Amino acid sequence: MMKFKFSTLLFLLASLWNQEFCQQWIDRTYNYDSTYNVVYGSSINFNGVLESHKMDIFTPLCDDDQHISTRPLLLWIHGGAFLAGDKNDPSIINMCKQFARRGYVTASIDYRLGFIADDQPWDCTYPNYKCVFAADTSEWYRALFRSIQDGKGALRYLMNRNQQFRIDTNNVFVAGESAGAFVALGIGLLDTVIEKFAQAYALTEVARPNSNTFSCVYNAGLTFNNAFISRPDLGNIEGNIEPSNIRFKIKGIGNFYGGLASDFLKYSKSGLMKPAIYSFHQPCDLVVPIDSGRIFSGLSWCMTNGYNCFAIANTAKVYGSR
C-alpha cells in the first residue's frame, strides 16, 4: 500500500470541484462498475516496435442523484521507475475503487516502459540491478517523454467519450506514484513545445544492450538484431494517440514520491493557469530525491556501501517534491 494519507488530497479535489456538493465527492457512498483491459491506443517503443496500451475504468453508480449529470475524472498512474509495473498495481487499483465510491470516474493505465540499456555487463548479487543501467542519461528523459505522451493519449481517449462515461470535462484530475507521478505532472504541466526535452529530439544511435539485460521486464519479448539502435525524434508533446477537439481542464495533480525532470512550471500555453499540485514525499526516498539529485542516488549509495555493487551510472537529474 502507498504510505500516505489522502485527507489533504481529498480536500484539494473537493474544494476545486463544485462547493455546493463538496460532501458528494468525499463520502464513499456508491457502488461502482468496472471495465477492464480497454485498449486506448498504440505507440512505438524504444526498440521501434508498436505496442498497444490498455486501461481499466471504474465508474460510480450514481443514478440515484439526478441533480448530478456529470462526474469528475481522476486518472491514476502506476510507478516502477519507467522500467516495470502495470495498471494492475494493487495500491493504484485500490485508489481507483476508493475514489469511484466517492463519485469519481477513475482509470488506471499502462504506458510504454523501458529504455535502451547499457552495453556493459553491469551486474551484482542484487536482483535485476543490471536493469537500471541506461545506455546514457538521455534514455531516462526519452522514457519519461514517451510515458507522458501515452498518458496524454489515455486522457484524450476518456475525453472523447465523456458523454458515455458522464465525465465533467472541466473537472479532470491526474495522480501517480513515483514514475507515475512524473507522468501525471507531465500530463498536467507539459503544455508547450518550448518545454519538450532536448533529449526527445533525434539523437545518435547507440549500441544494442548487453545480453544479460534481455531478461529485464522492459525487454521481454523484444529482439535486438542490429548492432546499433536508432533514436529518432519522439514527436510532438501530445503524442499521436486519440486526437481530440474536446476542450477540457486539468484542475489538480496528485504527486506522490515524484518530481520534475525540467521546469514545466516556467512556461504556460496561452497564459493558462497551471493546475493545483498536491505533493507527498519522504526524505529517505531511495529512488527520487525529495530535493534535487540523480534518480536512484539513494539506492546507489546503499548498493555500493552494503551490497558491494556498482554505483548506478547514466541517471538523470530530477527535482523532487520539496
Coordinates of C-alpha atoms in Angstrom, one line a residue:
M1 CA 0.0 0.0 0.0
M2 CA 1.1 3.6 -0.6
K3 CA 2.3 5.1 2.7
F4 CA 0.5 8.4 2.8
K5 CA -2.8 9.9 4.0
F6 CA -5.3 11.1 1.5
S7 CA -7.2 13.7 3.7
T8 CA -5.3 16.6 2.2
L9 CA -5.8 15.3 -1.4
L10 CA -9.5 14.8 -0.8
F11 CA -9.8 18.4 0.5
L12 CA -8.0 19.7 -2.6
L13 CA -10.1 17.7 -5.0
A14 CA -13.4 18.6 -3.3
S15 CA -12.6 22.3 -2.9
L16 CA -11.6 22.5 -6.6
W17 CA -14.9 20.8 -7.5
N18 CA -18.3 22.4 -7.1
Q19 CA -18.6 23.6 -3.5
E20 CA -22.4 23.0 -3.4
F21 CA -21.8 19.3 -3.5
C22 CA -18.4 19.1 -1.6
Q23 CA -19.6 16.2 0.6
Q24 CA -20.6 14.4 -2.5
W25 CA -17.0 13.8 -3.5
I26 CA -15.7 12.8 -0.1
D27 CA -18.0 10.2 1.4
R28 CA -17.7 6.7 -0.1
T29 CA -21.4 6.1 -0.7
Y30 CA -21.5 4.5 -4.2
N31 CA -21.1 1.1 -5.7
Y32 CA -19.1 1.1 -9.0
D33 CA -18.9 -0.7 -12.2
S34 CA -15.5 -1.9 -13.7
T35 CA -14.4 -2.2 -17.3
Y36 CA -11.0 -4.0 -17.7
N37 CA -8.4 -4.1 -20.5
V38 CA -9.8 -1.3 -22.6
V39 CA -7.3 -0.6 -25.5
Y40 CA -6.9 3.2 -25.7
G41 CA -4.2 3.3 -28.3
S42 CA -0.7 2.2 -29.5
S43 CA 2.7 3.7 -29.9
I44 CA 6.3 2.9 -30.9
N45 CA 8.6 1.7 -28.0
F46 CA 12.3 2.3 -27.6
N47 CA 13.2 -0.6 -29.9
G48 CA 10.9 0.6 -32.8
V49 CA 8.1 -1.9 -32.0
L50 CA 4.4 -0.9 -32.0
E51 CA 2.8 -1.5 -28.6
S52 CA -0.9 -1.5 -27.6
H53 CA -1.8 0.2 -24.3
K54 CA -4.7 -0.7 -22.0
M55 CA -6.6 0.9 -19.2
D56 CA -9.1 -0.2 -16.5
I57 CA -12.1 2.1 -15.9
F58 CA -14.2 2.4 -12.8
T59 CA -17.5 4.2 -13.0
P60 CA -19.6 5.1 -9.9
L61 CA -23.2 4.1 -9.9
C62 CA -24.7 7.5 -9.2
D63 CA -28.1 7.3 -10.9
D64 CA -29.8 7.9 -7.5
D65 CA -28.6 11.5 -7.7
Q66 CA -30.5 13.0 -10.5
H67 CA -29.1 16.5 -9.8
I68 CA -25.6 15.3 -10.8
S69 CA -25.4 14.9 -14.6
T70 CA -21.6 14.6 -14.8
R71 CA -18.8 13.4 -12.6
P72 CA -15.2 14.4 -12.0
L73 CA -12.4 12.3 -13.6
L74 CA -9.4 11.0 -11.8
L75 CA -6.6 9.3 -13.8
W76 CA -4.2 7.1 -11.6
I77 CA -0.8 6.2 -12.9
H78 CA 1.4 3.4 -11.6
G79 CA 5.1 3.7 -10.7
G80 CA 8.0 1.4 -11.4
A81 CA 10.9 3.7 -12.4
F82 CA 9.8 3.5 -16.1
L83 CA 11.2 0.0 -16.1
A84 CA 8.5 -2.1 -14.6
G85 CA 4.9 -2.0 -13.2
D86 CA 1.5 -2.0 -14.8
K87 CA -2.1 -0.8 -14.4
N88 CA -2.8 -3.7 -12.0
D89 CA -0.7 -2.3 -9.3
P90 CA -2.7 -3.1 -6.1
S91 CA -2.4 0.3 -4.5
I92 CA -3.4 2.1 -7.7
I93 CA -6.4 -0.1 -8.3
N94 CA -7.4 0.4 -4.6
M95 CA -7.3 4.1 -5.1
C96 CA -9.4 3.8 -8.3
K97 CA -12.0 1.9 -6.5
Q98 CA -12.0 4.1 -3.4
F99 CA -12.5 7.3 -5.5
A100 CA -15.1 5.6 -7.7
R101 CA -17.0 5.0 -4.5
R102 CA -16.8 8.7 -3.8
G103 CA -18.4 9.5 -7.2
Y104 CA -15.3 10.0 -9.5
V105 CA -14.8 8.2 -12.8
T106 CA -11.4 6.7 -12.3
A107 CA -8.9 4.8 -14.6
S108 CA -5.6 3.1 -14.2
I109 CA -3.4 2.9 -17.3
D110 CA -0.5 1.1 -18.9
Y111 CA 2.1 3.1 -20.7
R112 CA 5.4 2.4 -22.6
L113 CA 8.2 1.2 -20.3
G114 CA 11.9 0.8 -20.7
F115 CA 14.9 2.4 -22.4
I116 CA 17.9 1.2 -24.3
A117 CA 20.0 -0.5 -21.6
D118 CA 23.8 -0.2 -21.5
D119 CA 26.0 -2.5 -23.5
Q120 CA 28.2 -3.1 -20.5
P121 CA 27.7 -6.2 -18.3
W122 CA 26.7 -4.5 -15.1
D123 CA 25.6 -7.0 -12.5
C124 CA 25.9 -8.0 -8.9
T125 CA 24.2 -10.2 -6.4
Y126 CA 21.2 -7.8 -6.0
P127 CA 18.3 -9.0 -8.3
N128 CA 17.8 -7.1 -11.5
Y129 CA 20.4 -4.5 -10.6
K130 CA 21.6 -4.7 -14.2
C131 CA 18.3 -3.4 -15.5
V132 CA 18.7 0.1 -14.2
F133 CA 21.8 1.0 -16.2
A134 CA 20.8 3.0 -19.3
A135 CA 22.9 3.5 -22.4
D136 CA 23.2 7.1 -21.5
T137 CA 21.4 9.8 -19.5
S138 CA 19.2 10.8 -22.4
E139 CA 17.4 7.4 -22.2
W140 CA 15.8 8.4 -18.9
Y141 CA 14.4 11.6 -20.5
R142 CA 13.2 9.7 -23.5
A143 CA 11.4 7.1 -21.3
L144 CA 9.6 9.8 -19.4
F145 CA 8.6 11.7 -22.6
R146 CA 7.1 8.5 -24.1
S147 CA 5.2 7.9 -20.9
I148 CA 3.8 11.4 -20.8
Q149 CA 2.7 11.1 -24.5
D150 CA 0.8 7.9 -23.6
G151 CA -0.7 9.4 -20.5
K152 CA -2.0 12.4 -22.5
G153 CA -3.4 9.9 -25.1
A154 CA -5.2 8.0 -22.4
L155 CA -6.7 11.2 -21.1
R156 CA -7.9 12.2 -24.5
Y157 CA -9.4 8.7 -25.0
L158 CA -11.6 9.4 -22.0
M159 CA -12.4 13.0 -23.0
N160 CA -13.5 11.8 -26.4
R161 CA -16.0 9.5 -24.6
N162 CA -17.0 12.0 -21.9
Q163 CA -20.7 11.6 -22.6
Q164 CA -20.5 7.8 -22.5
F165 CA -18.9 8.0 -19.0
R166 CA -20.7 11.2 -17.9
I167 CA -17.4 13.0 -17.3
D168 CA -17.3 16.6 -16.4
T169 CA -14.6 17.9 -18.8
N170 CA -13.9 21.0 -16.6
N171 CA -13.1 18.8 -13.6
V172 CA -10.2 16.5 -14.5
F173 CA -7.5 15.3 -12.1
V174 CA -4.4 13.2 -12.6
A175 CA -2.4 11.4 -9.9
G176 CA 0.5 9.0 -9.8
E177 CA 3.1 7.3 -7.6
S178 CA 6.9 7.6 -8.2
A179 CA 7.4 7.3 -12.0
G180 CA 3.6 7.6 -12.3
A181 CA 3.8 11.0 -10.5
F182 CA 6.4 12.2 -13.1
V183 CA 3.9 11.2 -15.8
A184 CA 1.0 12.9 -14.0
L185 CA 3.0 16.1 -13.6
G186 CA 3.9 15.9 -17.3
I187 CA 0.3 15.4 -18.4
G188 CA -0.8 18.4 -16.4
L189 CA 2.2 20.8 -17.0
L190 CA 3.9 19.9 -20.3
D191 CA 1.7 22.1 -22.4
T192 CA 4.0 23.9 -24.9
V193 CA 6.7 22.8 -27.3
I194 CA 9.2 25.0 -25.6
E195 CA 9.1 22.5 -22.7
K196 CA 10.0 19.5 -24.9
F197 CA 13.1 17.8 -23.6
A198 CA 16.1 18.3 -25.9
Q199 CA 16.7 14.6 -25.4
A200 CA 13.3 13.8 -27.0
Y201 CA 14.6 15.0 -30.4
A202 CA 16.6 12.8 -32.7
L203 CA 19.8 11.6 -31.2
T204 CA 22.8 9.5 -32.4
E205 CA 22.3 5.7 -32.3
V206 CA 23.6 3.6 -29.5
A207 CA 24.9 0.1 -29.2
R208 CA 22.4 -2.6 -28.5
P209 CA 22.1 -3.6 -24.9
N210 CA 24.2 -6.3 -23.2
S211 CA 22.6 -9.7 -23.5
N212 CA 22.4 -10.0 -19.7
T213 CA 19.6 -7.4 -19.8
F214 CA 17.3 -9.4 -22.1
S215 CA 15.6 -10.9 -19.0
C216 CA 14.6 -7.4 -17.8
V217 CA 10.9 -6.7 -17.7
Y218 CA 11.0 -4.0 -20.3
N219 CA 13.0 -6.2 -22.7
A220 CA 10.5 -9.1 -22.5
G221 CA 9.6 -10.3 -26.0
L222 CA 12.0 -8.0 -27.8
T223 CA 14.8 -8.9 -30.1
F224 CA 17.9 -6.8 -30.9
N225 CA 19.2 -8.0 -34.3
N226 CA 21.2 -5.0 -35.2
A227 CA 24.5 -3.9 -33.6
F228 CA 23.1 -0.4 -33.1
I229 CA 19.6 1.0 -32.2
S230 CA 18.4 4.3 -33.8
R231 CA 16.9 7.1 -31.7
P232 CA 14.5 9.1 -33.8
D233 CA 12.7 12.2 -32.8
L234 CA 9.9 11.2 -30.5
G235 CA 7.3 13.6 -31.9
N236 CA 5.2 16.3 -30.5
I237 CA 4.4 16.7 -26.8
E238 CA 0.9 15.4 -27.2
G239 CA 1.8 12.1 -29.0
N240 CA -0.5 10.6 -31.6
I241 CA -3.0 8.6 -29.6
E242 CA -6.6 9.7 -29.8
P243 CA -6.6 13.1 -31.4
S244 CA -9.3 15.2 -29.9
N245 CA -11.1 18.6 -30.3
I246 CA -12.7 18.3 -26.8
R247 CA -11.8 21.2 -24.6
F248 CA -11.1 20.1 -21.0
K249 CA -9.3 21.4 -17.9
I250 CA -6.9 19.6 -15.6
K251 CA -7.7 21.2 -12.2
G252 CA -5.3 19.3 -10.0
I253 CA -2.3 16.9 -9.9
G254 CA -1.6 14.4 -7.2
N255 CA 2.2 13.9 -6.9
F256 CA 3.3 11.0 -4.7
Y257 CA 7.0 10.4 -4.5
G258 CA 7.5 12.1 -7.9
G259 CA 9.0 15.2 -9.3
L260 CA 10.1 17.0 -12.5
A261 CA 13.0 16.4 -14.9
S262 CA 12.8 20.0 -16.1
D263 CA 10.9 23.2 -15.3
F264 CA 7.4 22.6 -16.7
L265 CA 6.2 25.5 -14.4
K266 CA 8.1 28.2 -16.2
Y267 CA 6.0 28.3 -19.4
S268 CA 2.3 28.1 -19.9
K269 CA 0.3 27.7 -23.2
S270 CA -1.6 30.9 -24.0
G271 CA -1.2 32.1 -20.5
L272 CA -3.5 29.4 -19.0
M273 CA -3.3 28.8 -15.3
K274 CA -1.4 25.7 -14.2
P275 CA -3.2 23.0 -12.3
A276 CA -3.1 22.9 -8.5
I277 CA -0.5 20.4 -7.2
Y278 CA -0.7 18.3 -4.1
S279 CA 2.7 16.7 -3.3
F280 CA 3.6 14.0 -0.8
H281 CA 7.2 12.8 -0.4
Q282 CA 9.6 11.5 2.3
P283 CA 13.3 12.5 2.8
C284 CA 14.5 8.9 2.8
D285 CA 13.3 8.1 -0.8
L286 CA 16.0 5.9 -2.4
V287 CA 14.7 6.4 -6.0
V288 CA 13.5 10.0 -6.3
P289 CA 15.3 12.5 -4.1
I290 CA 13.0 14.8 -2.2
D291 CA 15.2 17.8 -3.2
S292 CA 17.2 17.7 -6.4
G293 CA 19.6 15.0 -7.4
R294 CA 20.1 11.9 -9.5
I295 CA 17.5 9.2 -9.9
F296 CA 18.4 6.2 -7.8
S297 CA 21.1 8.2 -5.9
G298 CA 19.9 6.7 -2.5
L299 CA 19.8 3.2 -3.9
S300 CA 23.2 3.7 -5.5
W301 CA 24.7 4.6 -2.1
C302 CA 23.1 1.6 -0.5
M303 CA 24.3 -0.8 -3.2
T304 CA 27.9 0.5 -3.1
N305 CA 28.1 0.5 0.7
G306 CA 26.1 -2.5 1.6
Y307 CA 26.0 -4.9 -1.3
N308 CA 29.4 -4.5 -2.9
C309 CA 27.7 -3.4 -6.2
F310 CA 28.4 -0.8 -8.8
A311 CA 27.2 2.8 -8.5
I312 CA 24.4 3.3 -10.9
A313 CA 25.6 5.2 -13.9
N314 CA 23.9 7.5 -16.5
T315 CA 20.9 8.6 -14.4
A316 CA 19.0 11.8 -14.9
K317 CA 18.9 14.8 -12.6
V318 CA 15.4 15.4 -11.2
Y319 CA 13.7 17.8 -8.8
G320 CA 11.7 16.2 -6.1
S321 CA 8.6 17.5 -4.3
R322 CA 10.4 19.9 -1.9

